[in-house]
Coordinates of C-alpha atoms and ligand atoms in Angstrom, one line a residue:
X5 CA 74.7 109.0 104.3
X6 CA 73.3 106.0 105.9
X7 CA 74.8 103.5 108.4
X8 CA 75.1 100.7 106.2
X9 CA 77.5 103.4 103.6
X10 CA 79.8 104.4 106.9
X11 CA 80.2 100.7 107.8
X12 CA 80.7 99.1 104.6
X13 CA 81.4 101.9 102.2
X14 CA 82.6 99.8 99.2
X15 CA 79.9 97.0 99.0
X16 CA 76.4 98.9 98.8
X17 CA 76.4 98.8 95.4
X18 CA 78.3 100.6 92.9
X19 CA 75.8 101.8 90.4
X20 CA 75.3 104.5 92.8
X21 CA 78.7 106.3 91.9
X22 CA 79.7 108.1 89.0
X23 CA 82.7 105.7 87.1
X24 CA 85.4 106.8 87.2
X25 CA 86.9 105.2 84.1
X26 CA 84.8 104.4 81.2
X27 CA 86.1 102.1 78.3
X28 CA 83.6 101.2 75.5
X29 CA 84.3 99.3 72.0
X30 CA 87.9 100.0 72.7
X31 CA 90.1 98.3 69.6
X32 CA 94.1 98.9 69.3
X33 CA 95.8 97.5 66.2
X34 CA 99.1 98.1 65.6
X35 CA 100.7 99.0 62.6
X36 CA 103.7 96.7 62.3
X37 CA 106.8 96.5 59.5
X38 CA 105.0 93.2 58.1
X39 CA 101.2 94.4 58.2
X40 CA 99.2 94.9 61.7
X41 CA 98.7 93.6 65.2
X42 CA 95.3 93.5 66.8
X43 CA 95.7 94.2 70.5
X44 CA 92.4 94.2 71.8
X45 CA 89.0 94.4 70.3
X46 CA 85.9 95.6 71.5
X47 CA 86.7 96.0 75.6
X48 CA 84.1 97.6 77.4
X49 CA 84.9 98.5 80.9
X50 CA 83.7 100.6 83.6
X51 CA 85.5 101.5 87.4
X52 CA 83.6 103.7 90.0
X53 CA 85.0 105.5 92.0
X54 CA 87.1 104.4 95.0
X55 CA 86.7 100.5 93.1
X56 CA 89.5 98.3 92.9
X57 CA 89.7 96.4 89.8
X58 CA 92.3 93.7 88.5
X59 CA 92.7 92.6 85.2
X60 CA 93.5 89.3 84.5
X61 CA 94.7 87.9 80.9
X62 CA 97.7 85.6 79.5
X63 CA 100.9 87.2 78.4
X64 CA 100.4 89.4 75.3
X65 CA 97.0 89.7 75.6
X66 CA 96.9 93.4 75.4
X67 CA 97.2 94.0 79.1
X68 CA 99.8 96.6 78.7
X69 CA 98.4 98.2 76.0
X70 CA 94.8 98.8 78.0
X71 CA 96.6 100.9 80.5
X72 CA 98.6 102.8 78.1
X73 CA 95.5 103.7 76.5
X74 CA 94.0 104.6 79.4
X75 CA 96.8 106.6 80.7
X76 CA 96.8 108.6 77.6
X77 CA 100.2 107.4 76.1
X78 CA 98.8 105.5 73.3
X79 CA 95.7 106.7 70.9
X80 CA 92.7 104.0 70.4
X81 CA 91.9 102.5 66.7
X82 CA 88.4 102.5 67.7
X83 CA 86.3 103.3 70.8
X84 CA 86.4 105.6 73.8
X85 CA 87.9 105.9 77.0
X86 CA 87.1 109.0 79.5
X87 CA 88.4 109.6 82.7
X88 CA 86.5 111.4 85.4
X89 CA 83.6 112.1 82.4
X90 CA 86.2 113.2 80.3
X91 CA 87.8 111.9 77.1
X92 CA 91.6 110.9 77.6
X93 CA 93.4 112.8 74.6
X94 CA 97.1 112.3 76.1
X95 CA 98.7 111.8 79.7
X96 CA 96.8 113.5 82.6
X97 CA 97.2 114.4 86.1
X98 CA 94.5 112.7 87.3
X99 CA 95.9 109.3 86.2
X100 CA 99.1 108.0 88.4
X101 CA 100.8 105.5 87.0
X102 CA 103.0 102.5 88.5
X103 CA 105.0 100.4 86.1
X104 CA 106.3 96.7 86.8
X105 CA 110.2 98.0 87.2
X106 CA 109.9 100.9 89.8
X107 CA 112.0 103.2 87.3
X108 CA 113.7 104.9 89.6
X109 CA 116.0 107.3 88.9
X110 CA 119.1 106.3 90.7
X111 CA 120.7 109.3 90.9
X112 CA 118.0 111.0 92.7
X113 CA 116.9 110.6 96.4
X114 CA 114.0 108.6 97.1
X115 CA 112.1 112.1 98.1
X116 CA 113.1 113.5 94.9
X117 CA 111.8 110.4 93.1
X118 CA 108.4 111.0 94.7
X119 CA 108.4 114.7 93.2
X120 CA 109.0 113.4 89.7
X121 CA 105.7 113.9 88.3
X122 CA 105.4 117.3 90.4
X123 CA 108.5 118.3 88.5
X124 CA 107.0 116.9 84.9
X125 CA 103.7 119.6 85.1
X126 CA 106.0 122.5 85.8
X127 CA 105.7 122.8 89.7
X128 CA 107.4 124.5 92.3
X129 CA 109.0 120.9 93.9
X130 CA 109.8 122.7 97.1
X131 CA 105.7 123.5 97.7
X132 CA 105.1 119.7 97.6
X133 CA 108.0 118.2 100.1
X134 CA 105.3 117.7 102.9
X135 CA 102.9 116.3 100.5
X136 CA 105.7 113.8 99.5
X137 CA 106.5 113.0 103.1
X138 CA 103.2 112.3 104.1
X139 CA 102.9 109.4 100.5
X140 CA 106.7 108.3 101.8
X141 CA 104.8 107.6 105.4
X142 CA 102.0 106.0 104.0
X143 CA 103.7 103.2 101.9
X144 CA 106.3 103.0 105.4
X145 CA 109.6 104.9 103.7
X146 CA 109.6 108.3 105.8
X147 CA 113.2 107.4 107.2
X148 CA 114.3 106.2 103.9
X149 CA 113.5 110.1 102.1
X150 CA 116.9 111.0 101.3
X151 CA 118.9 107.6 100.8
X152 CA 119.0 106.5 96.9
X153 CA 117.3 103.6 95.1
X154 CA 120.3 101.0 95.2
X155 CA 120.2 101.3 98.8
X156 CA 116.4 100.1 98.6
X157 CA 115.2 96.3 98.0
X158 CA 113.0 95.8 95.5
X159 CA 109.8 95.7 97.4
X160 CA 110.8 99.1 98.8
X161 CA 111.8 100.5 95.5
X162 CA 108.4 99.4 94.6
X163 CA 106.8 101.1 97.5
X164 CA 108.7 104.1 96.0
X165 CA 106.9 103.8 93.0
X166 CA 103.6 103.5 94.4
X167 CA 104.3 107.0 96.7
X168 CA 104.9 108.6 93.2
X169 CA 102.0 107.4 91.4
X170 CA 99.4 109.1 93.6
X171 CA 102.0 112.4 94.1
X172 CA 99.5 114.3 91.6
X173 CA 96.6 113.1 93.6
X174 CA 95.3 111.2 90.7
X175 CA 92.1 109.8 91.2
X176 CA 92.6 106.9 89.2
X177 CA 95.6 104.7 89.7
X178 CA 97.0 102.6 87.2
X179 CA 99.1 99.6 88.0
X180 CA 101.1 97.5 85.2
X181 CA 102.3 94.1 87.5
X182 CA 104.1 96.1 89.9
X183 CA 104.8 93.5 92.0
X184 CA 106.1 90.8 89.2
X185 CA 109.7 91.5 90.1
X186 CA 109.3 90.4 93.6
X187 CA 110.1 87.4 95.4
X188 CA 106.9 85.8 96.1
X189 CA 107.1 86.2 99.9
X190 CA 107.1 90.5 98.8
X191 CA 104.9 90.1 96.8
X192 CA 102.2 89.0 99.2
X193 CA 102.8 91.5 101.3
X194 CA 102.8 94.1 98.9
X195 CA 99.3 93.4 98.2
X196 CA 98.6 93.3 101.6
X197 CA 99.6 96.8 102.2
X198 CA 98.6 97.8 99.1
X199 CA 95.0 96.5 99.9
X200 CA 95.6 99.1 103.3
X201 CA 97.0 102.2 101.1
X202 CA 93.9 101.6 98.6
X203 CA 91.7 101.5 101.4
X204 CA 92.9 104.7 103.4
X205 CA 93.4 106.8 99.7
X206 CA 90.0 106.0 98.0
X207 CA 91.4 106.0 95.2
X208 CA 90.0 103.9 91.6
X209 CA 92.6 101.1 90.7
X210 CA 93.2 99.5 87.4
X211 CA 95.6 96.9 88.3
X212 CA 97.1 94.4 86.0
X213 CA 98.5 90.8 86.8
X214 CA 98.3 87.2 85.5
X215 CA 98.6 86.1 89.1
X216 CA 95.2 84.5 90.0
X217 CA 95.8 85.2 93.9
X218 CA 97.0 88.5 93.2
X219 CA 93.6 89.0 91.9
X220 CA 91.2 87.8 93.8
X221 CA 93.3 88.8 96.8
X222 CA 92.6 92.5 96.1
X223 CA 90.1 93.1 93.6
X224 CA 86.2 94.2 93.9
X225 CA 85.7 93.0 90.6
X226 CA 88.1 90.5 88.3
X227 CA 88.0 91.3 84.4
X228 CA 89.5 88.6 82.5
X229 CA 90.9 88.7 79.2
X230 CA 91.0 86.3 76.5
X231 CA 94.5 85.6 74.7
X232 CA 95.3 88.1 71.6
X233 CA 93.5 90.1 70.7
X234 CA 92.1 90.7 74.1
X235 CA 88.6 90.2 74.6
X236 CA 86.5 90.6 78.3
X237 CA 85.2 87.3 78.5
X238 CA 84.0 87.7 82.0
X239 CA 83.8 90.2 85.1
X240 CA 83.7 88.4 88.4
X241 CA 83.0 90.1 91.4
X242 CA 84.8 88.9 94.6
X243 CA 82.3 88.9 97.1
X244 CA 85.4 87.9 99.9
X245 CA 85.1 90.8 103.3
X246 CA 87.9 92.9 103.9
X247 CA 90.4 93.1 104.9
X248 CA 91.7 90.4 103.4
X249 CA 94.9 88.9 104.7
X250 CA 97.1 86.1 104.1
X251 CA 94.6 83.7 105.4
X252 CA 92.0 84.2 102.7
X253 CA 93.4 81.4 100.8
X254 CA 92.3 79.3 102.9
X255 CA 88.9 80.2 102.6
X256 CA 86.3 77.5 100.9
X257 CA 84.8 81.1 98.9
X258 CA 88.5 81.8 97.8
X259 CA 89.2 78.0 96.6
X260 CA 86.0 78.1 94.5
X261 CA 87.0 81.6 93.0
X262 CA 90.9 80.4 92.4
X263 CA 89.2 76.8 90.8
X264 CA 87.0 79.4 88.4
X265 CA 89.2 81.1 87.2
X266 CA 92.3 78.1 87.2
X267 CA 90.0 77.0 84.5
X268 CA 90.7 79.7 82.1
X269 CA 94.2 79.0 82.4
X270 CA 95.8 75.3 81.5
X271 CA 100.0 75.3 82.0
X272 CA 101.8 74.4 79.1
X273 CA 104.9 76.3 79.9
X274 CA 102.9 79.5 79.1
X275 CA 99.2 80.6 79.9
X276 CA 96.9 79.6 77.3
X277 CA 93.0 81.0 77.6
X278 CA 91.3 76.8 77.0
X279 CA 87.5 78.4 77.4
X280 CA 88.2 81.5 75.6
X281 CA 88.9 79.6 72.9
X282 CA 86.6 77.0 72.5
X283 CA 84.1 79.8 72.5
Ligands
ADP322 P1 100.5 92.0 77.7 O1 100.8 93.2 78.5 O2 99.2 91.4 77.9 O3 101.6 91.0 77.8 P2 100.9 93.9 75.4 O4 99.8 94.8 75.6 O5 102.2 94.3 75.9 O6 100.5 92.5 76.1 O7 100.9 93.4 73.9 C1 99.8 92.9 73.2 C2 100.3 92.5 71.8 O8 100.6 93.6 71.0 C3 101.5 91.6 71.8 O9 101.4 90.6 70.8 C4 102.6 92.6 71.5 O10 103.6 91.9 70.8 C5 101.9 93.6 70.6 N1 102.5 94.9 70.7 C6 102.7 95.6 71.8 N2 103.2 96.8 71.6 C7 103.4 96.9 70.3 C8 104.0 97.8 69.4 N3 104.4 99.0 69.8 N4 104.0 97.5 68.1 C9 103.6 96.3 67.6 N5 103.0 95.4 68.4 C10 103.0 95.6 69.7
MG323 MG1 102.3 93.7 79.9

């Protein structure tokens, strides 16, 4: 290992890891009552290892649909997707998942929430308490273990949800706008201390949002989607150090990155992909 991979272990180039996620040519139409929707079309997409990619598109682009094809819950029209070299062909351990509502179950403890997807393979629970303790500590919750969700706020419910998705050890993480439902003041500071959990798990992220600052704030790579049906129409890398804190917006590199991609999305009420278009 050389010097340059202990001190900066994420920027010396990631063709030298294996991916850990490989889409190419992936299409998803669905069949509807009236005739079809096309989701996406043609998406290639590649995360190594350890990489932390966002995904950034206007609503109904096909956002949720890419992870649910990635996470094995829905079959592609066309196109493959493998995980860790190997082709998804339904829902997989080494995929964790978080959604945008933390879906907790509320009669359960928060402890017993983070053993949910131990208990969905079959698993002795009771062999994985420590294991759960130790994700509980990481995203901050140890003290919270046995109180229930509706004594949680949101952002800690969230947390919650975070703690289960990588309860399986998944190497790949999936992340559907988890932090949508927040106030904004949580929400930066989720993705502050997800930015620290990412960066003390190793683990791939997939993460989803149509919140420029979101994006730039924690991604190694942006992939941006055109509207319906979803199209990459660029990957930027952010070439911003870590770690990167509240302060980065204020950053001249960050301003030129938000002013990029603004561009890509004019306001009318809704999101609406000008440049996509016009191409
Ligand atoms: P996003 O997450 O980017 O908002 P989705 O992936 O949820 O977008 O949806 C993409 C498009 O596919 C939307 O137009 C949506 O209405 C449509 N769609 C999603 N799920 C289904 C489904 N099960 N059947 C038919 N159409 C669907
Ligand atoms: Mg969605």
């Amino acid at each position: 290992m050389t010097a340059a991979r202990i001190l900066s272990p994420r920027r010396d180039g990631e063709a030298a890891k294996t991916p850990q996620l490989v889409i190419s040519g992936l299409g998803v139409t669905y069949a509807t009552r009236g005739g079809s929707v096309k989701a996406l079309d043609g998406v290639d997409l590649t995360i190594a290892e350890g990489e932390f990619v966002t995904v950034l598109g206007p609503s109904g682009c096909g956002k949720s649909t890419l992870l649910k094809i990635v996470s094995g819950l829905l079959a592609p029209s066309a196109g493959t997707v493998t995980v860790g070299g190997r082709t998804v062909q339904g829902p997989q351990a080494e995929v964790g998942i978080v959604f945008q509502q933390a879906t907790l179950l509320p009669w359960r403890t928060v402890l017993e929430n983070v053993l949910v997807p131990i208990r969905a393979l079959g698993k002795p629970a009771e062999a994985y308490r420590d294991k759960a303790m130790d994700l509980l500590r990481l995203v901050g919750l140890e003290s919270f273990a046995d109180n229930y969700p509706n004594e949680l706020s949101g952002g800690m419910q969230q947390r919650v949800g975070i703690a289960r998705g990588l309860m399986n050890d998944p190497q790949l993480l999936l992340m559907d706008e988890p932090f949508s439902a927040l106030d904004a003041m949580t929400r930066e500071r989720m993705a502050a201390e997800l930015q620290t959990i990412w960066m003390e798990t190793q683990k791939a992220v997939l993460f989803i949002t149509h919140s420029i600052q979101e994006a730039i704030t924690l991604a190694d790579r942006i992939v941006v989607l055109s509207e319906r049906p979803g199209r990459v129409v660029e990957v930027l890398p952010v070439d911003l150090p870590r770690p990167r804190l509240a302060d980065v917006v204020s950053s001249p590199r960050y301003s030129e990155l938000y002013a990029h991609l603004r561009d890509y999305f004019r306001v009318d009420g809704k999101l609406t992909n000008s440049k996509a278009a016009a191409a």
